[in-house]
Amino acid sequence: MLTLRQLFLSHNAQTTDFPLLLEVERAEGVYLYDPHGKPYLDLISGIGVSNLGHGNKRVIQAIKDQAEKYMHLMVYGEYIQSPQVRLAEKLISLLPDSLNSVYFVNSGAEALEGAMKLAKRYTNRREVIAFHNAYHGSTHGALSVMGNEEFKQAYRPLLPGINFIRFNEPDDLQFITNETACVIVETVQGEAGIRVPDISYLQALRSRCTVTGTLLILDEIQAAMGRTGKLFAFEHFGIIPDILLMAKALGGGMPIGAFISSKEIMDALKENPILGHITTFGGHPVCCAAGLAALEVLIDDDLIASVEIKSNLFKELLIHPAIKEIRGKGLLLAIELESFNFNKKVIDQCIANGVITDWFLHCSNSMRIAPPLIITEDQIRFACKVILDAIDQEYQNK
Ligand code: PLP
């Protein structure tokens, strides 16, 4: 009989020849457990999803309760489904006044697609500006605004009218003009290896968009839900986007995304033609119920309050001559090492020793540190020891 691993490799589509191949039996808190009961400390949260940790009881209860009431009823936006309404209401209560209309979708990439369409409709312009090293998802539209040629060249032709500028480079803001429908930017660049822009830069970007009538789309798919030490990353920078993108941790482990704007802008999807964005499963009631519970846990348990302290502990502990830099904000961190080769060996060693980490799509020499926000100081100390031991071993072997 074939093992699960053999079946996985033969029947489940693979996108590399080197998947992590960790078999997970169950997950709880900050740990994943393999079939032998071996715990693995999760330092990547399923790539920015499990901000509350795994198996949060309130989220699970909300999922069960909603599944028993109803699951899918109708394509998005027709029936009044209380989980969608309550989650939108909660999000809006936590956002600035101008962000008061929520469109729920299924994923981050779909949030990006919806927002790009909305910006074109509202401004009646065609040009889009995106950033070098940006990552916004893997659909054709999202690939079109990805700032890394290597990953998109095989899929051309992509969307026309996309221009790229440098992140955190004020000189390039001049390329945003009266022809630009929208600027799409990650508030903190993620797959670029966690790049935090200057406050003055994001403020200048905001001003340039306002002056040119361009919509500013902030992608916080990876950075929202407390990850950077504020509920929304833009709060660090004193700016408000015209459209905000969320997904990943929004569903508390369930798949959901959202693009959020003002009612005035969002109304552009209503006419000429009607039905400006259609999705069958977007805002699935079970996902919305989970999302509402996740937001309530995040706030009621005050999980964001300790993010900065935990971030500083990682930065204090992770000192080694092989570490070139630690970048990031809150619990969205990157450790830069000398090369992909070195990084990959350290990552493999960490995983073998029970600490899961990873590298970044556009920055393969850096290691990802983005644990559930509930990680304790002792768990951080343990993780850092495993990482430092692995780095040291590679460093000595060189
Ligand atoms: N935007 C950012 C910043 C992301 O990190 C990701 C996923 O990693 C996406 C968009 C795409 O989200 P999804 O994988 O849900 O389509």
mmCIF file of C-alpha atoms and ligand atoms in Angstrom:
data_model
loop_
_atom_site.group_PDB
_atom_site.id
_atom_site.type_symbol
_atom_site.label_atom_id
_atom_site.label_comp_id
_atom_site.label_asym_id
_atom_site.label_seq_id
_atom_site.Cartn_x
_atom_site.Cartn_y
_atom_site.Cartn_z
ATOM 1 C CA MET A 1 0.000 0.000 0.000
ATOM 2 C CA LEU A 2 1.258 3.457 -0.863
ATOM 3 C CA THR A 3 2.116 5.787 2.014
ATOM 4 C CA LEU A 4 0.423 9.155 2.349
ATOM 5 C CA ARG A 5 3.672 10.764 1.262
ATOM 6 C CA GLN A 6 3.819 8.654 -1.912
ATOM 7 C CA LEU A 7 0.180 9.399 -2.703
ATOM 8 C CA PHE A 8 0.779 13.108 -2.092
ATOM 9 C CA LEU A 9 3.705 13.121 -4.490
ATOM 10 C CA SER A 10 1.890 11.211 -7.197
ATOM 11 C CA HIS A 11 -1.686 12.532 -6.995
ATOM 12 C CA ASN A 12 -1.414 16.070 -5.614
ATOM 13 C CA ALA A 13 -0.106 18.629 -8.103
ATOM 14 C CA GLN A 14 3.392 19.774 -7.277
ATOM 15 C CA THR A 15 4.841 23.200 -8.030
ATOM 16 C CA THR A 16 8.447 22.414 -7.075
ATOM 17 C CA ASP A 17 10.614 19.346 -6.841
ATOM 18 C CA PHE A 18 11.363 20.211 -3.250
ATOM 19 C CA PRO A 19 8.138 20.572 -1.214
ATOM 20 C CA LEU A 20 8.642 20.643 2.562
ATOM 21 C CA LEU A 21 6.976 17.216 2.901
ATOM 22 C CA LEU A 22 6.078 17.681 6.533
ATOM 23 C CA GLU A 23 3.130 15.435 7.358
ATOM 24 C CA VAL A 24 0.873 17.166 9.852
ATOM 25 C CA GLU A 25 -1.577 15.208 11.944
ATOM 26 C CA ARG A 26 -2.953 18.059 14.037
ATOM 27 C CA ALA A 27 -2.169 21.615 15.120
ATOM 28 C CA GLU A 28 -2.713 23.471 18.347
ATOM 29 C CA GLY A 29 -1.514 26.870 19.556
ATOM 30 C CA VAL A 30 1.884 27.568 18.000
ATOM 31 C CA TYR A 31 2.607 23.898 17.285
ATOM 32 C CA LEU A 32 2.014 21.501 14.405
ATOM 33 C CA TYR A 33 2.313 17.795 15.275
ATOM 34 C CA ASP A 34 3.449 15.040 12.941
ATOM 35 C CA PRO A 35 1.932 11.511 13.049
ATOM 36 C CA HIS A 36 4.499 10.477 15.697
ATOM 37 C CA GLY A 37 3.445 13.331 17.957
ATOM 38 C CA LYS A 38 6.605 15.349 17.317
ATOM 39 C CA PRO A 39 5.875 19.061 17.819
ATOM 40 C CA TYR A 40 7.019 21.710 15.366
ATOM 41 C CA LEU A 41 6.993 25.325 16.483
ATOM 42 C CA ASP A 42 5.326 27.318 13.712
ATOM 43 C CA LEU A 43 7.316 30.468 12.938
ATOM 44 C CA ILE A 44 5.499 31.222 9.693
ATOM 45 C CA SER A 45 1.778 30.899 10.557
ATOM 46 C CA GLY A 46 0.949 29.207 7.243
ATOM 47 C CA ILE A 47 2.371 32.348 5.591
ATOM 48 C CA GLY A 48 0.670 35.024 7.610
ATOM 49 C CA VAL A 49 -2.612 33.289 8.339
ATOM 50 C CA SER A 50 -2.628 31.767 11.827
ATOM 51 C CA ASN A 51 -2.212 34.998 13.791
ATOM 52 C CA LEU A 52 -4.267 33.543 16.678
ATOM 53 C CA GLY A 53 -2.390 30.247 16.577
ATOM 54 C CA HIS A 54 -3.973 26.972 15.540
ATOM 55 C CA GLY A 55 -7.278 25.643 16.818
ATOM 56 C CA ASN A 56 -8.590 28.718 18.597
ATOM 57 C CA LYS A 57 -11.662 27.525 20.509
ATOM 58 C CA ARG A 58 -13.824 30.579 19.833
ATOM 59 C CA VAL A 59 -13.110 30.434 16.111
ATOM 60 C CA ILE A 60 -13.911 26.710 16.004
ATOM 61 C CA GLN A 61 -17.165 27.232 17.877
ATOM 62 C CA ALA A 62 -18.186 30.028 15.494
ATOM 63 C CA ILE A 63 -17.476 27.730 12.527
ATOM 64 C CA LYS A 64 -19.553 24.906 14.026
ATOM 65 C CA ASP A 65 -22.443 27.184 14.935
ATOM 66 C CA GLN A 66 -22.591 28.747 11.487
ATOM 67 C CA ALA A 67 -22.161 25.433 9.630
ATOM 68 C CA GLU A 68 -25.205 24.138 11.474
ATOM 69 C CA LYS A 69 -27.292 27.202 10.540
ATOM 70 C CA TYR A 70 -26.348 27.428 6.862
ATOM 71 C CA MET A 71 -23.373 27.281 4.536
ATOM 72 C CA HIS A 72 -23.472 28.531 0.945
ATOM 73 C CA LEU A 73 -26.811 30.070 -0.052
ATOM 74 C CA MET A 74 -26.253 32.333 -3.034
ATOM 75 C CA VAL A 75 -23.590 34.224 -4.995
ATOM 76 C CA TYR A 76 -22.121 37.172 -3.107
ATOM 77 C CA GLY A 77 -24.174 40.303 -2.560
ATOM 78 C CA GLU A 78 -27.766 39.145 -3.039
ATOM 79 C CA TYR A 79 -29.084 37.643 0.185
ATOM 80 C CA ILE A 80 -28.743 39.265 3.591
ATOM 81 C CA GLN A 81 -26.494 36.833 5.447
ATOM 82 C CA SER A 82 -25.766 37.900 8.991
ATOM 83 C CA PRO A 83 -22.130 36.623 9.171
ATOM 84 C CA GLN A 84 -21.214 38.849 6.203
ATOM 85 C CA VAL A 85 -23.045 41.824 7.641
ATOM 86 C CA ARG A 86 -21.596 41.405 11.140
ATOM 87 C CA LEU A 87 -18.022 40.984 9.906
ATOM 88 C CA ALA A 88 -18.303 44.047 7.670
ATOM 89 C CA GLU A 89 -19.813 46.023 10.566
ATOM 90 C CA LYS A 90 -16.961 45.001 12.886
ATOM 91 C CA LEU A 91 -14.246 45.822 10.346
ATOM 92 C CA ILE A 92 -15.756 49.202 9.599
ATOM 93 C CA SER A 93 -15.990 50.028 13.310
ATOM 94 C CA LEU A 94 -12.206 49.521 13.505
ATOM 95 C CA LEU A 95 -11.320 51.414 10.312
ATOM 96 C CA PRO A 96 -11.207 55.150 9.487
ATOM 97 C CA ASP A 97 -14.601 56.620 8.477
ATOM 98 C CA SER A 98 -13.793 56.701 4.757
ATOM 99 C CA LEU A 99 -13.340 52.923 4.616
ATOM 100 C CA ASN A 100 -16.955 52.000 5.081
ATOM 101 C CA SER A 101 -17.859 49.517 2.356
ATOM 102 C CA VAL A 102 -16.565 45.940 2.288
ATOM 103 C CA TYR A 103 -16.605 43.514 -0.639
ATOM 104 C CA PHE A 104 -15.817 39.964 0.540
ATOM 105 C CA VAL A 105 -14.027 37.580 -1.812
ATOM 106 C CA ASN A 106 -12.195 34.253 -1.460
ATOM 107 C CA SER A 107 -8.511 35.093 -1.392
ATOM 108 C CA GLY A 108 -5.853 37.759 -1.497
ATOM 109 C CA ALA A 109 -5.415 37.567 -5.251
ATOM 110 C CA GLU A 110 -9.142 37.979 -5.778
ATOM 111 C CA ALA A 111 -9.173 41.018 -3.474
ATOM 112 C CA LEU A 112 -6.450 42.495 -5.659
ATOM 113 C CA GLU A 113 -8.384 41.695 -8.832
ATOM 114 C CA GLY A 114 -11.552 43.288 -7.473
ATOM 115 C CA ALA A 115 -9.711 46.394 -6.319
ATOM 116 C CA MET A 116 -7.929 46.876 -9.624
ATOM 117 C CA LYS A 117 -11.225 46.586 -11.502
ATOM 118 C CA LEU A 118 -12.853 49.008 -9.073
ATOM 119 C CA ALA A 119 -10.072 51.581 -9.530
ATOM 120 C CA LYS A 120 -10.413 51.433 -13.315
ATOM 121 C CA ARG A 121 -14.180 51.810 -13.123
ATOM 122 C CA TYR A 122 -14.139 54.650 -10.609
ATOM 123 C CA THR A 123 -11.390 56.723 -12.241
ATOM 124 C CA ASN A 124 -12.140 55.757 -15.821
ATOM 125 C CA ARG A 125 -8.387 55.491 -16.309
ATOM 126 C CA ARG A 126 -6.374 52.512 -17.510
ATOM 127 C CA GLU A 127 -2.851 52.872 -16.166
ATOM 128 C CA VAL A 128 -1.782 51.060 -13.008
ATOM 129 C CA ILE A 129 1.416 51.621 -11.051
ATOM 130 C CA ALA A 130 2.986 48.817 -9.059
ATOM 131 C CA PHE A 131 6.352 48.182 -7.435
ATOM 132 C CA HIS A 132 9.533 46.289 -8.061
ATOM 133 C CA ASN A 133 9.620 43.153 -5.908
ATOM 134 C CA ALA A 134 5.909 43.378 -5.116
ATOM 135 C CA TYR A 135 3.822 40.257 -4.559
ATOM 136 C CA HIS A 136 0.028 40.413 -4.771
ATOM 137 C CA GLY A 137 -0.912 36.861 -5.728
ATOM 138 C CA SER A 138 -0.687 34.394 -8.560
ATOM 139 C CA THR A 139 -3.669 34.957 -10.877
ATOM 140 C CA HIS A 140 -3.080 36.689 -14.216
ATOM 141 C CA GLY A 141 -4.087 40.111 -12.866
ATOM 142 C CA ALA A 142 -2.000 39.702 -9.738
ATOM 143 C CA LEU A 143 0.954 38.420 -11.748
ATOM 144 C CA SER A 144 0.676 41.531 -13.913
ATOM 145 C CA VAL A 145 1.486 43.690 -10.887
ATOM 146 C CA MET A 146 4.117 41.336 -9.496
ATOM 147 C CA GLY A 147 7.484 43.041 -9.454
ATOM 148 C CA ASN A 148 9.631 40.044 -10.362
ATOM 149 C CA GLU A 149 10.125 39.107 -13.998
ATOM 150 C CA GLU A 150 11.367 35.606 -13.229
ATOM 151 C CA PHE A 151 7.983 34.447 -11.945
ATOM 152 C CA LYS A 152 5.838 36.023 -14.636
ATOM 153 C CA GLN A 153 7.711 35.845 -17.925
ATOM 154 C CA ALA A 154 6.263 32.425 -18.818
ATOM 155 C CA TYR A 155 2.695 33.745 -18.568
ATOM 156 C CA ARG A 156 2.827 36.719 -20.929
ATOM 157 C CA PRO A 157 0.834 38.385 -22.353
ATOM 158 C CA LEU A 158 -0.299 39.835 -19.037
ATOM 159 C CA LEU A 159 -2.362 42.983 -18.422
ATOM 160 C CA PRO A 160 -1.274 46.031 -20.429
ATOM 161 C CA GLY A 161 -0.773 49.469 -18.901
ATOM 162 C CA ILE A 162 1.162 48.437 -15.796
ATOM 163 C CA ASN A 163 4.224 50.496 -14.896
ATOM 164 C CA PHE A 164 6.665 49.692 -12.127
ATOM 165 C CA ILE A 165 8.420 52.085 -9.799
ATOM 166 C CA ARG A 166 10.936 51.573 -6.987
ATOM 167 C CA PHE A 167 9.645 51.026 -3.461
ATOM 168 C CA ASN A 168 10.538 53.706 -0.911
ATOM 169 C CA GLU A 169 12.118 55.870 -3.623
ATOM 170 C CA PRO A 170 10.575 59.377 -3.563
ATOM 171 C CA ASP A 171 12.089 60.313 -6.945
ATOM 172 C CA ASP A 172 9.826 57.781 -8.682
ATOM 173 C CA LEU A 173 6.583 59.304 -7.388
ATOM 174 C CA GLN A 174 6.667 61.704 -10.353
ATOM 175 C CA PHE A 175 5.604 58.752 -12.553
ATOM 176 C CA ILE A 176 2.174 58.831 -10.880
ATOM 177 C CA THR A 177 0.151 61.192 -13.061
ATOM 178 C CA ASN A 178 -3.381 62.261 -13.961
ATOM 179 C CA GLU A 179 -3.506 59.181 -16.180
ATOM 180 C CA THR A 180 -2.902 56.730 -13.323
ATOM 181 C CA ALA A 181 -5.982 54.859 -12.133
ATOM 182 C CA CYS A 182 -4.341 53.401 -9.054
ATOM 183 C CA VAL A 183 -1.128 52.702 -7.245
ATOM 184 C CA ILE A 184 -0.989 49.238 -5.735
ATOM 185 C CA VAL A 185 1.466 48.862 -2.901
ATOM 186 C CA GLU A 186 2.094 46.620 0.078
ATOM 187 C CA THR A 187 2.201 48.824 3.175
ATOM 188 C CA VAL A 188 5.151 46.678 4.252
ATOM 189 C CA GLN A 189 6.570 44.657 1.370
ATOM 190 C CA GLY A 190 6.394 40.975 2.288
ATOM 191 C CA GLU A 191 7.868 38.656 -0.316
ATOM 192 C CA ALA A 192 10.526 41.268 -1.089
ATOM 193 C CA GLY A 193 11.981 40.132 2.240
ATOM 194 C CA ILE A 194 10.022 42.418 4.605
ATOM 195 C CA ARG A 195 10.815 45.983 3.573
ATOM 196 C CA VAL A 196 9.393 48.703 5.787
ATOM 197 C CA PRO A 197 9.069 52.047 3.984
ATOM 198 C CA ASP A 198 9.849 55.426 5.560
ATOM 199 C CA ILE A 199 6.870 57.224 7.063
ATOM 200 C CA SER A 200 7.707 60.285 4.962
ATOM 201 C CA TYR A 201 7.733 58.155 1.810
ATOM 202 C CA LEU A 202 4.273 56.663 2.322
ATOM 203 C CA GLN A 203 2.944 60.108 3.217
ATOM 204 C CA ALA A 204 4.430 61.553 0.023
ATOM 205 C CA LEU A 205 2.920 58.659 -1.948
ATOM 206 C CA ARG A 206 -0.469 59.357 -0.380
ATOM 207 C CA SER A 207 -0.186 63.069 -1.288
ATOM 208 C CA ARG A 208 0.870 62.332 -4.854
ATOM 209 C CA CYS A 209 -2.132 60.034 -5.314
ATOM 210 C CA THR A 210 -4.481 62.658 -3.888
ATOM 211 C CA VAL A 211 -3.071 65.414 -6.120
ATOM 212 C CA THR A 212 -3.324 63.304 -9.291
ATOM 213 C CA GLY A 213 -6.735 61.799 -8.488
ATOM 214 C CA THR A 214 -5.169 58.330 -8.333
ATOM 215 C CA LEU A 215 -6.602 55.723 -5.973
ATOM 216 C CA LEU A 216 -4.132 54.396 -3.422
ATOM 217 C CA ILE A 217 -4.589 50.653 -2.904
ATOM 218 C CA LEU A 218 -2.797 49.306 0.152
ATOM 219 C CA ASP A 219 -2.246 45.562 0.142
ATOM 220 C CA GLU A 220 -2.308 44.450 3.796
ATOM 221 C CA ILE A 221 -3.072 40.856 2.947
ATOM 222 C CA GLN A 222 0.000 39.787 4.892
ATOM 223 C CA ALA A 223 0.432 42.777 7.198
ATOM 224 C CA ALA A 224 -3.012 43.418 8.745
ATOM 225 C CA MET A 225 -4.718 41.734 11.695
ATOM 226 C CA GLY A 226 -2.102 42.847 14.214
ATOM 227 C CA ARG A 227 0.889 41.321 12.462
ATOM 228 C CA THR A 228 2.983 44.516 12.523
ATOM 229 C CA GLY A 229 1.941 45.611 16.020
ATOM 230 C CA LYS A 230 -1.116 47.614 14.921
ATOM 231 C CA LEU A 231 -4.404 46.166 13.731
ATOM 232 C CA PHE A 232 -3.735 47.669 10.290
ATOM 233 C CA ALA A 233 -0.181 48.398 9.141
ATOM 234 C CA PHE A 234 -1.125 51.784 7.641
ATOM 235 C CA GLU A 235 -1.749 53.031 11.193
ATOM 236 C CA HIS A 236 2.042 53.214 11.661
ATOM 237 C CA PHE A 237 2.328 55.695 8.813
ATOM 238 C CA GLY A 238 -0.437 58.231 9.395
ATOM 239 C CA ILE A 239 -2.093 57.601 6.032
ATOM 240 C CA ILE A 240 -5.427 56.195 4.886
ATOM 241 C CA PRO A 241 -5.766 54.229 1.639
ATOM 242 C CA ASP A 242 -8.618 54.622 -0.840
ATOM 243 C CA ILE A 243 -8.883 50.847 -1.051
ATOM 244 C CA LEU A 244 -7.574 48.380 1.524
ATOM 245 C CA LEU A 245 -6.879 44.723 0.718
ATOM 246 C CA MET A 246 -7.128 42.014 3.354
ATOM 247 C CA ALA A 247 -7.109 38.207 3.311
ATOM 248 C CA LYS A 248 -4.925 35.573 5.027
ATOM 249 C CA ALA A 249 -5.448 36.102 8.803
ATOM 250 C CA LEU A 250 -8.827 37.777 8.195
ATOM 251 C CA GLY A 251 -10.604 34.399 8.250
ATOM 252 C CA GLY A 252 -8.981 33.063 11.415
ATOM 253 C CA GLY A 253 -7.763 30.081 9.349
ATOM 254 C CA MET A 254 -10.672 29.976 6.899
ATOM 255 C CA PRO A 255 -10.347 31.281 3.311
ATOM 256 C CA ILE A 256 -11.629 34.803 2.797
ATOM 257 C CA GLY A 257 -10.400 38.076 1.360
ATOM 258 C CA ALA A 258 -11.811 41.585 1.172
ATOM 259 C CA PHE A 259 -11.371 44.855 -0.623
ATOM 260 C CA ILE A 260 -12.602 47.762 1.410
ATOM 261 C CA SER A 261 -13.268 51.297 0.238
ATOM 262 C CA SER A 262 -15.758 54.142 0.590
ATOM 263 C CA LYS A 263 -19.352 53.552 -0.390
ATOM 264 C CA GLU A 264 -18.985 56.281 -3.005
ATOM 265 C CA ILE A 265 -16.084 54.499 -4.739
ATOM 266 C CA MET A 266 -17.570 51.022 -4.300
ATOM 267 C CA ASP A 267 -20.819 52.112 -5.940
ATOM 268 C CA ALA A 268 -18.918 52.250 -9.256
ATOM 269 C CA LEU A 269 -19.410 48.468 -9.448
ATOM 270 C CA LYS A 270 -23.195 48.928 -9.593
ATOM 271 C CA GLU A 271 -23.804 50.314 -13.077
ATOM 272 C CA ASN A 272 -22.690 50.287 -16.730
ATOM 273 C CA PRO A 273 -22.539 47.317 -16.484
ATOM 274 C CA ILE A 274 -24.145 46.098 -13.301
ATOM 275 C CA LEU A 275 -22.425 43.316 -11.346
ATOM 276 C CA GLY A 276 -18.936 44.822 -11.561
ATOM 277 C CA HIS A 277 -17.479 41.898 -9.647
ATOM 278 C CA ILE A 278 -19.093 38.501 -9.234
ATOM 279 C CA THR A 279 -18.062 35.680 -6.952
ATOM 280 C CA THR A 280 -19.917 32.526 -5.978
ATOM 281 C CA PHE A 281 -18.227 31.731 -2.696
ATOM 282 C CA GLY A 282 -16.841 35.175 -1.734
ATOM 283 C CA GLY A 283 -17.776 35.989 1.857
ATOM 284 C CA HIS A 284 -18.776 32.400 2.590
ATOM 285 C CA PRO A 285 -20.910 32.519 5.747
ATOM 286 C CA VAL A 286 -18.735 30.039 7.648
ATOM 287 C CA CYS A 287 -15.585 32.006 6.742
ATOM 288 C CA CYS A 288 -17.217 35.279 7.788
ATOM 289 C CA ALA A 289 -18.326 33.776 11.108
ATOM 290 C CA ALA A 290 -14.764 32.559 11.679
ATOM 291 C CA GLY A 291 -13.419 35.976 10.685
ATOM 292 C CA LEU A 292 -15.670 37.778 13.129
ATOM 293 C CA ALA A 293 -14.649 35.444 15.945
ATOM 294 C CA ALA A 294 -10.974 35.911 15.006
ATOM 295 C CA LEU A 295 -11.264 39.706 15.132
ATOM 296 C CA GLU A 296 -13.041 39.522 18.477
ATOM 297 C CA VAL A 297 -10.343 37.250 19.934
ATOM 298 C CA LEU A 298 -7.599 39.532 18.612
ATOM 299 C CA ILE A 299 -9.189 42.496 20.354
ATOM 300 C CA ASP A 300 -10.673 40.902 23.506
ATOM 301 C CA ASP A 301 -7.425 39.065 24.297
ATOM 302 C CA ASP A 302 -5.394 42.199 23.518
ATOM 303 C CA LEU A 303 -3.010 40.120 21.415
ATOM 304 C CA ILE A 304 -1.562 43.105 19.581
ATOM 305 C CA ALA A 305 -0.290 44.760 22.772
ATOM 306 C CA SER A 306 2.672 42.390 23.160
ATOM 307 C CA VAL A 307 3.698 42.193 19.495
ATOM 308 C CA GLU A 308 6.369 44.892 19.774
ATOM 309 C CA ILE A 309 7.906 43.337 22.910
ATOM 310 C CA LYS A 310 8.060 39.935 21.219
ATOM 311 C CA SER A 311 9.540 41.488 18.089
ATOM 312 C CA ASN A 312 12.256 43.143 20.157
ATOM 313 C CA LEU A 313 13.044 39.852 21.890
ATOM 314 C CA PHE A 314 13.660 38.174 18.510
ATOM 315 C CA LYS A 315 15.889 41.096 17.508
ATOM 316 C CA GLU A 316 17.835 40.969 20.797
ATOM 317 C CA LEU A 317 18.386 37.218 20.677
ATOM 318 C CA LEU A 318 19.188 36.751 17.012
ATOM 319 C CA ILE A 319 22.740 38.018 17.018
ATOM 320 C CA HIS A 320 25.385 36.124 15.056
ATOM 321 C CA PRO A 321 28.174 37.137 12.660
ATOM 322 C CA ALA A 322 26.361 35.271 9.860
ATOM 323 C CA ILE A 323 23.212 37.388 10.315
ATOM 324 C CA LYS A 324 23.591 40.402 8.079
ATOM 325 C CA GLU A 325 20.389 42.158 9.051
ATOM 326 C CA ILE A 326 17.042 41.668 10.776
ATOM 327 C CA ARG A 327 14.330 43.684 9.059
ATOM 328 C CA GLY A 328 10.677 44.162 9.722
ATOM 329 C CA LYS A 329 7.937 45.455 11.932
ATOM 330 C CA GLY A 330 6.236 43.632 14.782
ATOM 331 C CA LEU A 331 6.085 39.898 14.136
ATOM 332 C CA LEU A 332 6.734 40.282 10.419
ATOM 333 C CA LEU A 333 10.493 39.822 10.332
ATOM 334 C CA ALA A 334 13.240 38.718 7.947
ATOM 335 C CA ILE A 335 16.688 37.494 8.921
ATOM 336 C CA GLU A 336 19.129 38.128 6.108
ATOM 337 C CA LEU A 337 21.868 35.535 5.592
ATOM 338 C CA GLU A 338 24.617 35.383 2.977
ATOM 339 C CA SER A 339 22.929 33.311 0.255
ATOM 340 C CA PHE A 340 19.967 31.106 -0.626
ATOM 341 C CA ASN A 341 22.168 28.064 -0.234
ATOM 342 C CA PHE A 342 23.183 28.998 3.305
ATOM 343 C CA ASN A 343 19.613 30.011 4.165
ATOM 344 C CA LYS A 344 18.094 26.788 2.811
ATOM 345 C CA LYS A 345 20.483 24.617 4.825
ATOM 346 C CA VAL A 346 19.685 26.565 7.988
ATOM 347 C CA ILE A 347 15.946 26.318 7.293
ATOM 348 C CA ASP A 348 16.150 22.548 6.730
ATOM 349 C CA GLN A 349 18.126 22.159 9.943
ATOM 350 C CA CYS A 350 15.600 24.250 11.894
ATOM 351 C CA ILE A 351 12.693 22.168 10.613
ATOM 352 C CA ALA A 352 14.512 18.930 11.475
ATOM 353 C CA ASN A 353 14.950 20.343 14.976
ATOM 354 C CA GLY A 354 11.294 21.267 15.371
ATOM 355 C CA VAL A 355 11.123 24.921 14.268
ATOM 356 C CA ILE A 356 9.357 25.756 11.015
ATOM 357 C CA THR A 357 10.652 28.663 9.019
ATOM 358 C CA ASP A 358 10.892 29.519 5.337
ATOM 359 C CA TRP A 359 12.387 31.903 2.781
ATOM 360 C CA PHE A 360 10.792 34.694 0.720
ATOM 361 C CA LEU A 361 9.736 34.484 -2.903
ATOM 362 C CA HIS A 362 11.707 37.529 -4.039
ATOM 363 C CA CYS A 363 14.411 37.363 -1.367
ATOM 364 C CA SER A 364 15.743 33.861 -1.068
ATOM 365 C CA ASN A 365 18.679 34.695 1.208
ATOM 366 C CA SER A 366 16.338 35.778 4.029
ATOM 367 C CA MET A 367 14.510 33.655 6.579
ATOM 368 C CA ARG A 368 10.885 34.307 7.509
ATOM 369 C CA ILE A 369 9.915 34.956 11.146
ATOM 370 C CA ALA A 370 6.143 35.476 11.405
ATOM 371 C CA PRO A 371 4.829 33.280 14.222
ATOM 372 C CA PRO A 372 1.311 33.305 15.651
ATOM 373 C CA LEU A 373 0.969 36.439 17.779
ATOM 374 C CA ILE A 374 0.276 34.230 20.816
ATOM 375 C CA ILE A 375 3.857 32.922 20.871
ATOM 376 C CA THR A 376 5.317 33.183 24.402
ATOM 377 C CA GLU A 377 8.713 34.559 25.410
ATOM 378 C CA ASP A 378 9.911 31.040 26.302
ATOM 379 C CA GLN A 379 8.860 29.777 22.885
ATOM 380 C CA ILE A 380 10.712 32.683 21.254
ATOM 381 C CA ARG A 381 13.833 31.821 23.266
ATOM 382 C CA PHE A 382 13.579 28.173 22.183
ATOM 383 C CA ALA A 383 13.065 29.130 18.513
ATOM 384 C CA CYS A 384 15.997 31.543 18.542
ATOM 385 C CA LYS A 385 18.268 28.914 20.091
ATOM 386 C CA VAL A 386 17.357 26.411 17.360
ATOM 387 C CA ILE A 387 17.912 29.050 14.657
ATOM 388 C CA LEU A 388 21.244 30.192 16.103
ATOM 389 C CA ASP A 389 22.492 26.606 16.506
ATOM 390 C CA ALA A 390 21.592 25.881 12.868
ATOM 391 C CA ILE A 391 23.259 29.082 11.661
ATOM 392 C CA ASP A 392 26.324 28.337 13.722
ATOM 393 C CA GLN A 393 26.606 24.816 12.373
ATOM 394 C CA GLU A 394 26.483 26.088 8.779
ATOM 395 C CA TYR A 395 28.862 28.931 9.620
ATOM 396 C CA GLN A 396 31.449 26.508 11.089
ATOM 397 C CA ASN A 397 31.082 24.143 8.114
ATOM 398 C CA LYS A 398 31.916 26.829 5.572
HETATM 399 N N1 PLP B 1 -0.688 40.065 -1.302
HETATM 400 C C1 PLP B 1 0.287 39.746 -0.451
HETATM 401 C C2 PLP B 1 1.075 40.844 0.195
HETATM 402 C C3 PLP B 1 0.579 38.417 -0.158
HETATM 403 O O1 PLP B 1 1.562 38.104 0.687
HETATM 404 C C4 PLP B 1 -0.212 37.407 -0.779
HETATM 405 C C5 PLP B 1 0.082 35.978 -0.521
HETATM 406 O O2 PLP B 1 1.122 35.589 -0.056
HETATM 407 C C6 PLP B 1 -1.222 37.775 -1.654
HETATM 408 C C7 PLP B 1 -1.441 39.115 -1.893
HETATM 409 C C8 PLP B 1 -2.060 36.729 -2.356
HETATM 410 O O3 PLP B 1 -2.919 36.128 -1.465
HETATM 411 P P1 PLP B 1 -3.575 34.716 -1.857
HETATM 412 O O4 PLP B 1 -2.493 33.703 -1.814
HETATM 413 O O5 PLP B 1 -4.645 34.517 -0.808
HETATM 414 O O6 PLP B 1 -4.147 34.870 -3.218
#
